[in-house]
Coordinates of C-alpha atoms and ligand atoms in Angstrom, one line a residue:
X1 CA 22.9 -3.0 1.1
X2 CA 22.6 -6.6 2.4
X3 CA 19.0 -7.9 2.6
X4 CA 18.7 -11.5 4.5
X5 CA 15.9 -13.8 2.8
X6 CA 15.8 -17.3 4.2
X7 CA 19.1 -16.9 5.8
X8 CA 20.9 -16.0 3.0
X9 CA 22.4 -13.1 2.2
X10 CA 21.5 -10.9 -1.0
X11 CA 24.2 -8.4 -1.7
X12 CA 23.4 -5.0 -3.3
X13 CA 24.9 -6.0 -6.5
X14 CA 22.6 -9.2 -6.8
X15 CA 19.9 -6.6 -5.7
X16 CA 20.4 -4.4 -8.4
X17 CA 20.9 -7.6 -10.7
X18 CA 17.2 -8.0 -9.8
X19 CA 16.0 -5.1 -10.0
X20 CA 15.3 -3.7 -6.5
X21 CA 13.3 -0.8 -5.4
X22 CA 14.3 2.7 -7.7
X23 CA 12.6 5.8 -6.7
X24 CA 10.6 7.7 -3.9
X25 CA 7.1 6.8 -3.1
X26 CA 7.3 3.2 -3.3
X27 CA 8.2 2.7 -6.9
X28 CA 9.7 -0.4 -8.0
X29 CA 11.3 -1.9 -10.8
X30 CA 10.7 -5.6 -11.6
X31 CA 13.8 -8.7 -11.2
X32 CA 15.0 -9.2 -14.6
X33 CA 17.8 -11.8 -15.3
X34 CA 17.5 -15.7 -14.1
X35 CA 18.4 -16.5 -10.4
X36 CA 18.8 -20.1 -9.0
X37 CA 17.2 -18.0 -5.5
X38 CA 14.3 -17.1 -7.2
X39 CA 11.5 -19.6 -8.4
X40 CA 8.1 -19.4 -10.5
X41 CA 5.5 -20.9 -9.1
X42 CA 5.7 -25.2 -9.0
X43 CA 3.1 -26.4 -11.2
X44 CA 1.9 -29.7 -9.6
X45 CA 0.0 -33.0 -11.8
X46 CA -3.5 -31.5 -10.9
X47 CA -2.5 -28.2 -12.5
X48 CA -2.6 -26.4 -9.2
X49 CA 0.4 -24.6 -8.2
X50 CA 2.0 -24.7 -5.2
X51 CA 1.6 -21.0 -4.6
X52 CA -2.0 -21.4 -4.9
X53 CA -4.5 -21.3 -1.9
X54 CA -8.4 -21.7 -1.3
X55 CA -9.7 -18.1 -1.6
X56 CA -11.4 -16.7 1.2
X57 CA -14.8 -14.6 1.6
X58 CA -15.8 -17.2 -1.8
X59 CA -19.3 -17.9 -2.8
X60 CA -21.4 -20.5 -5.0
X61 CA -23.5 -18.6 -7.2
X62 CA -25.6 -19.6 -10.3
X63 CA -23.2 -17.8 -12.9
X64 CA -19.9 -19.0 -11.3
X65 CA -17.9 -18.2 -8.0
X66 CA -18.1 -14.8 -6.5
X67 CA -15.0 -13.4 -4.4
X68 CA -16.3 -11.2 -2.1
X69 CA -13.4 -9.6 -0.9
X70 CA -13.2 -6.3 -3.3
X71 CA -16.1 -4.5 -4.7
X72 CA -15.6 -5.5 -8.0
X73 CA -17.1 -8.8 -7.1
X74 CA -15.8 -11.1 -9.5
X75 CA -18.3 -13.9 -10.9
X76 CA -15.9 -16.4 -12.3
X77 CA -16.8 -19.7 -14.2
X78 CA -14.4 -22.8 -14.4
X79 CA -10.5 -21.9 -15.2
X80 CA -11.4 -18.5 -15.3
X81 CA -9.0 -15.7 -14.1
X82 CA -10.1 -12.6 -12.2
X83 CA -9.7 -9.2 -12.7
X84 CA -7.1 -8.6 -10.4
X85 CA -5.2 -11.5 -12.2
X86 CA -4.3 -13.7 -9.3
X87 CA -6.9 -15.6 -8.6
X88 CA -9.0 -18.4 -10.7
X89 CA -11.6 -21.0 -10.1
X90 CA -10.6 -24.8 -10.0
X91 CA -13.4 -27.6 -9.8
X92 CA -15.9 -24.8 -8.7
X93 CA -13.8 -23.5 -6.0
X94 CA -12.2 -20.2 -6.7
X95 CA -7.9 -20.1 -5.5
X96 CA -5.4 -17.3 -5.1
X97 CA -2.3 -17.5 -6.9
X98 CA -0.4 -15.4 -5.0
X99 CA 0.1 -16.7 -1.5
X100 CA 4.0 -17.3 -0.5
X101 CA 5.3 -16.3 -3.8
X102 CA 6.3 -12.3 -3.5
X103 CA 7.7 -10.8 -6.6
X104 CA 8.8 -7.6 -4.8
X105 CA 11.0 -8.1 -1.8
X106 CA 13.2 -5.0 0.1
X107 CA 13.9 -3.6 3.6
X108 CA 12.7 0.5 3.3
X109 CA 12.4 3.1 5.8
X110 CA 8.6 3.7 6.6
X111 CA 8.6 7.0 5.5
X112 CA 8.7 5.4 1.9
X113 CA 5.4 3.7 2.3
X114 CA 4.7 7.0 3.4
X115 CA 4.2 6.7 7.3
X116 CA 5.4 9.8 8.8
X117 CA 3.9 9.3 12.3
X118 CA 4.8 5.5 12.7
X119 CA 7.9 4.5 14.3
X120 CA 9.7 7.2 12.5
X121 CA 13.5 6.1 11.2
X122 CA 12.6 2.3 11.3
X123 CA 12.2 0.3 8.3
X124 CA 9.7 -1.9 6.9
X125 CA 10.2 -5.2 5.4
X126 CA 8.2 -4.8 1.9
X127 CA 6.7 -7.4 -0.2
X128 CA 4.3 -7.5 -2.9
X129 CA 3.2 -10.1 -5.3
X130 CA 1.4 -10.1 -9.0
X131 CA -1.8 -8.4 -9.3
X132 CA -4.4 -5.6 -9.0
X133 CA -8.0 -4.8 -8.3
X134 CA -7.2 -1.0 -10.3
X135 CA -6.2 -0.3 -13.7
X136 CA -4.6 3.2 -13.1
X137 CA -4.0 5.0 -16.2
X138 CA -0.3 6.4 -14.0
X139 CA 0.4 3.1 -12.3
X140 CA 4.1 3.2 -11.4
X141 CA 4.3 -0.2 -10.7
X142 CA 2.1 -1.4 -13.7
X143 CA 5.2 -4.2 -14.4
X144 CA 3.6 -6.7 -11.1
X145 CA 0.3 -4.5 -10.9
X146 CA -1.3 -4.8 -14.5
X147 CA 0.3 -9.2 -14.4
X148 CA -0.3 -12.1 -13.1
X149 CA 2.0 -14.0 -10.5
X150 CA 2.8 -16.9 -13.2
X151 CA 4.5 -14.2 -15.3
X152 CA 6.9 -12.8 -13.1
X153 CA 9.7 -14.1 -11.0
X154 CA 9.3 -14.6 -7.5
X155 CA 10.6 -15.6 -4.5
X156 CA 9.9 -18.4 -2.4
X157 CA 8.8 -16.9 1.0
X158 CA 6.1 -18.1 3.1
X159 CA 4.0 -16.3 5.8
X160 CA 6.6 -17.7 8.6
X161 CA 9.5 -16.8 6.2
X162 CA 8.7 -13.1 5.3
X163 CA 8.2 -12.7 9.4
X164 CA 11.5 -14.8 10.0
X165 CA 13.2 -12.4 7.3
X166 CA 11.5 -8.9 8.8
X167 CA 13.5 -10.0 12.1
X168 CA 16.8 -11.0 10.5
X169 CA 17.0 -7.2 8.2
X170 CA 16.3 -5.9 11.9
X171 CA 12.8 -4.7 10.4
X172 CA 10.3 -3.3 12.9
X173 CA 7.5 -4.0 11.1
X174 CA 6.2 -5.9 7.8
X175 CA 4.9 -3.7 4.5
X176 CA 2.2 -5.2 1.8
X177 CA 2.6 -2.8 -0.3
X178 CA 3.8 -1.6 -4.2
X179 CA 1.2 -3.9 -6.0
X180 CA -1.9 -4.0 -4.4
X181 CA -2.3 -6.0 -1.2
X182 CA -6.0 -6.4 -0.9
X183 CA -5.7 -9.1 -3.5
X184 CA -3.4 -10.9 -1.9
X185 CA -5.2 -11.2 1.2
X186 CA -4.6 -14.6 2.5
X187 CA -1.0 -14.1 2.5
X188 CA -1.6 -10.7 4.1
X189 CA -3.6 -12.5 6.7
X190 CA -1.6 -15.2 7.5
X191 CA 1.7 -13.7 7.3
X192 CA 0.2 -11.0 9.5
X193 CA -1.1 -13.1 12.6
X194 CA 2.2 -14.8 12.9
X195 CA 4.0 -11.1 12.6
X196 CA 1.7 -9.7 15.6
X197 CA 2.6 -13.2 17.5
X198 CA 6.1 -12.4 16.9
X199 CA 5.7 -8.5 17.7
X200 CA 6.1 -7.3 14.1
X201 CA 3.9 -4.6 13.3
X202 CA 2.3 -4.9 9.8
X203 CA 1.5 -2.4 7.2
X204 CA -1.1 -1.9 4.1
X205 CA -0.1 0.2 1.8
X206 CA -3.0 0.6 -0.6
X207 CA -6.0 1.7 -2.5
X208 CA -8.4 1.0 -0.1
X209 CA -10.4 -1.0 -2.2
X210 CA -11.7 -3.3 -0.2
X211 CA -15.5 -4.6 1.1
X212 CA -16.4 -3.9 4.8
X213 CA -16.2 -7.7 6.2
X214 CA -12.9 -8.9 5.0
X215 CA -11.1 -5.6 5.9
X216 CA -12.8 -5.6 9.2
X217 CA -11.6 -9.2 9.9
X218 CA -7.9 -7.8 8.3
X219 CA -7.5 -4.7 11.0
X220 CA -7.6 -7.2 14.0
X221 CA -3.5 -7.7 12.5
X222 CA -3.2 -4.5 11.1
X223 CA -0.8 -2.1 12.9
X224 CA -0.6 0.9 10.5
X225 CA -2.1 2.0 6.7
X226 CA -1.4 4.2 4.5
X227 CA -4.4 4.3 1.9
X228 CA -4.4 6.5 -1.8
X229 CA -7.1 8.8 -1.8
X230 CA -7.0 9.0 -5.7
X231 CA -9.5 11.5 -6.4
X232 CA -12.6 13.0 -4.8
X233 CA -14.8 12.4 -8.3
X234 CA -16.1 9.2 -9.0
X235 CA -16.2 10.1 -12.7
X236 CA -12.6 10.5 -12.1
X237 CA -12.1 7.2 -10.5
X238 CA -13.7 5.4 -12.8
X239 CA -11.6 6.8 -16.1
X240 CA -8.3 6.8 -14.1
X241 CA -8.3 3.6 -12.0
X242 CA -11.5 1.3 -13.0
X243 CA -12.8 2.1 -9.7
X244 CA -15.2 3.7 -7.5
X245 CA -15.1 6.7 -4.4
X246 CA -17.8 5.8 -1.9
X247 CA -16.2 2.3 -1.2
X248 CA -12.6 3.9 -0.3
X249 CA -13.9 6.2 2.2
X250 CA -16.2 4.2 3.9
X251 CA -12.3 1.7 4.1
X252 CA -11.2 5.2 5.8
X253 CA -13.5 5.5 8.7
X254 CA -13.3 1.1 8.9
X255 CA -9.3 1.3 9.2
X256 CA -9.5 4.4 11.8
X257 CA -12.6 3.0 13.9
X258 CA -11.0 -0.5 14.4
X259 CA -7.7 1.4 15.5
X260 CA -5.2 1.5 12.8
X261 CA -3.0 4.3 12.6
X262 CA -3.7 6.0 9.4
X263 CA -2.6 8.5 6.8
X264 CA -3.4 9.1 3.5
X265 CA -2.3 9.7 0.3
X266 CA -3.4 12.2 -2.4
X267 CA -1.5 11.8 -6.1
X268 CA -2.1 15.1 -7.2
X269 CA -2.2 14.5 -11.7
X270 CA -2.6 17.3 -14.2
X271 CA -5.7 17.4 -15.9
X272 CA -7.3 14.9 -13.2
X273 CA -8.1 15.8 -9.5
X274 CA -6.0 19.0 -9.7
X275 CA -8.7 21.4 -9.3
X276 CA -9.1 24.2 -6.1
X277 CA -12.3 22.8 -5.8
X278 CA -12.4 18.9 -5.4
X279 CA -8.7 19.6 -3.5
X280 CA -11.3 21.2 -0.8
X281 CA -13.8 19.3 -0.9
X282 CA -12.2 16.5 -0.5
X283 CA -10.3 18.1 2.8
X284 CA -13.7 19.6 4.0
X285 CA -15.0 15.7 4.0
X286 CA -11.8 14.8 5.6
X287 CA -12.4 17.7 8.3
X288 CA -15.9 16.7 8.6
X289 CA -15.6 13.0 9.2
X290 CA -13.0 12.5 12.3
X291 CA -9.6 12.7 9.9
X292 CA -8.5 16.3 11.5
X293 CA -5.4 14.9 12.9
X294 CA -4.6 11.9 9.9
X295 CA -1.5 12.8 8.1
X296 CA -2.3 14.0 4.2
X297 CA 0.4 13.4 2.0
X298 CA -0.1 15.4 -1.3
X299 CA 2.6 13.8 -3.8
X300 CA 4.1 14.5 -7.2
X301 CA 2.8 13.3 -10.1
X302 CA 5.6 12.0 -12.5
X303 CA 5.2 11.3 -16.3
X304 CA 4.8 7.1 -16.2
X305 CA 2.7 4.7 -18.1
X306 CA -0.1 5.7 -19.9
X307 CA -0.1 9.3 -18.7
X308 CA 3.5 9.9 -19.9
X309 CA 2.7 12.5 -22.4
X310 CA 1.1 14.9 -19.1
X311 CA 3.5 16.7 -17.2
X312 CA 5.0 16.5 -13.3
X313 CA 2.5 18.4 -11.0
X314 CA 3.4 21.8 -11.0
X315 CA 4.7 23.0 -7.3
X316 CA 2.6 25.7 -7.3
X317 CA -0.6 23.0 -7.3
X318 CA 1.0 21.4 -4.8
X319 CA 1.7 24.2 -2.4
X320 CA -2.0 25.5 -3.4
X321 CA -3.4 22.2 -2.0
X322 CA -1.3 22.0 1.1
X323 CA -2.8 25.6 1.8
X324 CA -6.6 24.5 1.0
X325 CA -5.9 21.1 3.2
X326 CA -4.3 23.6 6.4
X327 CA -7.2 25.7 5.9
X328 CA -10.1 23.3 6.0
X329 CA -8.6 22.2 9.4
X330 CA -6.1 19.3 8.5
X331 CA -3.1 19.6 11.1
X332 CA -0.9 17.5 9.2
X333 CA -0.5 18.0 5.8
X334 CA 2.8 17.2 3.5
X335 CA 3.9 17.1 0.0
X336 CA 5.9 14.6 -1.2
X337 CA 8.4 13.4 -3.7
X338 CA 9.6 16.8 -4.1
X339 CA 13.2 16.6 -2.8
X340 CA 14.2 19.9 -0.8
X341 CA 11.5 21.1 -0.5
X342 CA 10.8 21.3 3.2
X343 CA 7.5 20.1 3.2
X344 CA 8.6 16.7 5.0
X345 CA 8.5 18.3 8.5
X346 CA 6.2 17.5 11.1
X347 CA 5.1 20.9 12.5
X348 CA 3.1 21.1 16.3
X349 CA 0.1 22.9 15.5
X350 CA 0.0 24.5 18.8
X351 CA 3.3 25.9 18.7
X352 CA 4.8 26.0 15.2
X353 CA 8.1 24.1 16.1
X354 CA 9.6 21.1 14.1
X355 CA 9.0 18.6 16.1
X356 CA 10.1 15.7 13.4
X357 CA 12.9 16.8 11.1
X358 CA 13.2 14.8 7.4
X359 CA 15.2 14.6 4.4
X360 CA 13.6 12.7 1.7
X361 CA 13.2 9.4 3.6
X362 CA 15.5 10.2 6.6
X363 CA 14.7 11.7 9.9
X364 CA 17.7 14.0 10.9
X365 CA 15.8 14.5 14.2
X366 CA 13.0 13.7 16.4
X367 CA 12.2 15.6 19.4
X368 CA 8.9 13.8 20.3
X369 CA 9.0 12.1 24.1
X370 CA 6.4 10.0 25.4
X371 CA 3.7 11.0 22.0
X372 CA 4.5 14.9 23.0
X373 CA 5.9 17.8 21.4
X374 CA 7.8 19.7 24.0
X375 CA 5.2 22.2 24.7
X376 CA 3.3 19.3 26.2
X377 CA 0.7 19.2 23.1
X378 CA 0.0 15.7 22.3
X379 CA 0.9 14.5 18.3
X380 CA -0.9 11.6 17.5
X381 CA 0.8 8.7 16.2
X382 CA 2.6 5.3 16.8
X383 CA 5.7 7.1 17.8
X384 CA 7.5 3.8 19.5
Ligands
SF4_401 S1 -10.0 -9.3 -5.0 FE1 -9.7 -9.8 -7.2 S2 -11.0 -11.6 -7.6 FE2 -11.7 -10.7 -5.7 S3 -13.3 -9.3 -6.3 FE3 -11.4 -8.1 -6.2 S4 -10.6 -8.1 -8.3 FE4 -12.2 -9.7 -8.1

């Protein structure tokens, strides 16, 4: 593979040198090594680096600054970093660290992210930088999650390069995605508006973890989602990812009532969210709130981080929770990261025929024409 950055060429084996994307479900594994094409962030005289930014959605309070775009509401005093870890406050005005600077950078077909009913067989141009507004105890990606984006190595790649980039790889549309985009948001949103000028589609992969007024103002660029539905508990969210429930589903219904296509994603993890009953309830919420016809992806859990010692879901869980998802009235249900399986296949609800045909990340065939299954039954989607 040959991925075009800047005009330049990066060959598979400089790829790999670096440390390129591994394994399904948007896993990746952090650059290693020193490369002249990669920079750290420039540290100018005022000690403000040239990957920094004023924040947005920032306010003056009496303890500090507030950062209003998650709801973990960070009250930061001077040279103070936040939780998410990119962003600090400089002579009482708070900056984000990670703007232009993407530590993660790779072409990958959309069914990675996963996005089965978006442009199906295209590929997204993915980037991520340092930092997160979680703490999951299974993070795959904890290397750039759980850091900060003056500890890794990043590329140089501004909002018009990462759009310039997207077109020379041949990329239909543009991925934030493997860390956790929300807290990059001003290079989201810029890189985003020149994208839709352009007619790139852009992408959030993420938690969902987001406050109403910056995500509303984010959707006006924002093509397609895919959001982790981590749990349906929010004792669970809290010991598993340092979070909370009600403000991811209330991100749900913003993303699908300002018109982005969505699907979610359920990590099924042993011990966790496994259970019959919070697998249906959550899908009876879904039913009951407008999300009859958004994709559910039920995935694998695999050993990683600090929940190495559990084991990979059992099938049997999975297949259980595809059955309580179908039955609660979900149309399109899948489970993921379990190769040969035969659960990638997009069946029409009306008349039982594979209508979109995948291997792992590959379509083998699509027989949709004009949004329709051939028995004239519309599938909803961004299908061109
Ligand atoms: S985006 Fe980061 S700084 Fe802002 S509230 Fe969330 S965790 Fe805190």
């Amino acid at each position: 593979m040959t991925l075009i950055i800047r005009d330049r060429k990066i060959t598979r084996r400089v790829f790999a040198q670096r440390g390129s994307l591994a394994v399904a479900g948007g896993m990746f594994i952090p650059m290693a090594g020193n490369d002249p094409e990669i920079s750290s962030p420039v540290v100018s005289g005022e000690g403000q680096s040239s990957s920094e930014r004023l924040a947005m959605y920032q306010e003056e309070s009496a303890r500090g600054v507030v950062c209003r775009i998650c709801p973990n509401e960070c009250t930061l005093k001077e040279g103070e970093i936040s939780d998410c870890r990119n962003r600090v406050v400089r002579k009482s005005k708070l900056y984000t660290m990670a703007f232009g600077n993407p530590c993660a950078v790779n072409s990958d077909p959309v069914e990675k992210k996963p996005l089965y009913h978006f442009l199906p067989g295209s590929s997204a141009f993915s980037i991520a930088t340092a930092g997160c507004n979680f703490a999951c105890l299974n993070c795959q990606n904890w290397t750039i999650s759980q850091t900060s984006p003056d500890k890794t190595k990043n590329f140089d790649l501004p909002p018009g390069d990462v759009v310039a980039s997207a077109k020379a790889n041949n990329c239909r549309s543009i991925a934030y995605t493997y860390s956790e985009p929300v807290t990059f948001y001003e290079y989201v949103y810029e890189t985003s508006k020149i994208a839709r000028k352009e007619g790139i589609l852009n992408i959030m992969v993420s938690n969902g973890y987001i406050n109403p007024a910056p995500l509303k103002e984010l959707c006006r660029f924002i093509d397609g989602a895919n959001i982790d539905l981590k749990s349906f508990s929010d004792a669970t969210y809290l010991k598993l990812n340092g979070g909370k429930l009600q403000p991811v589903l209330d991100a749900l219904k913003i993303y699908r009532d300002e018109g982005v296509w969505l699907e979610i994603t359920n990590l099924i993890i042993p011990g966790y969210n496994d259970t019959a009953d919070e697998i249906r309830l959550m899908c009876r919420w879904l039913f009951s709130n407008g999300f009859a016809d958004t994709p559910l992806h039920f995935t694998r859990f695999q050993p990683l981080y600090k929940l190495e010692h559990l084991p990979p879901t059992p099938l049997a869980v999975l297949n259980s929770a595809a059955g309580i998802a179908r039955e609660a009235g979900l149309r399109y249900v899948y489970v993921g990261n379990v190769p040969g399986a035969g659960t990638d296949d997009t069946v029409c609800p009306e008349c039982g025929q594979k209508v979109v045909e995948r291997t792992g990340f590959r379509v083998i065939s699509n027989k949709i024409t004009g949004g329709k299954c051939t028995c004239g039954v519309v599938i909803p989607g961004r299908w061109s």
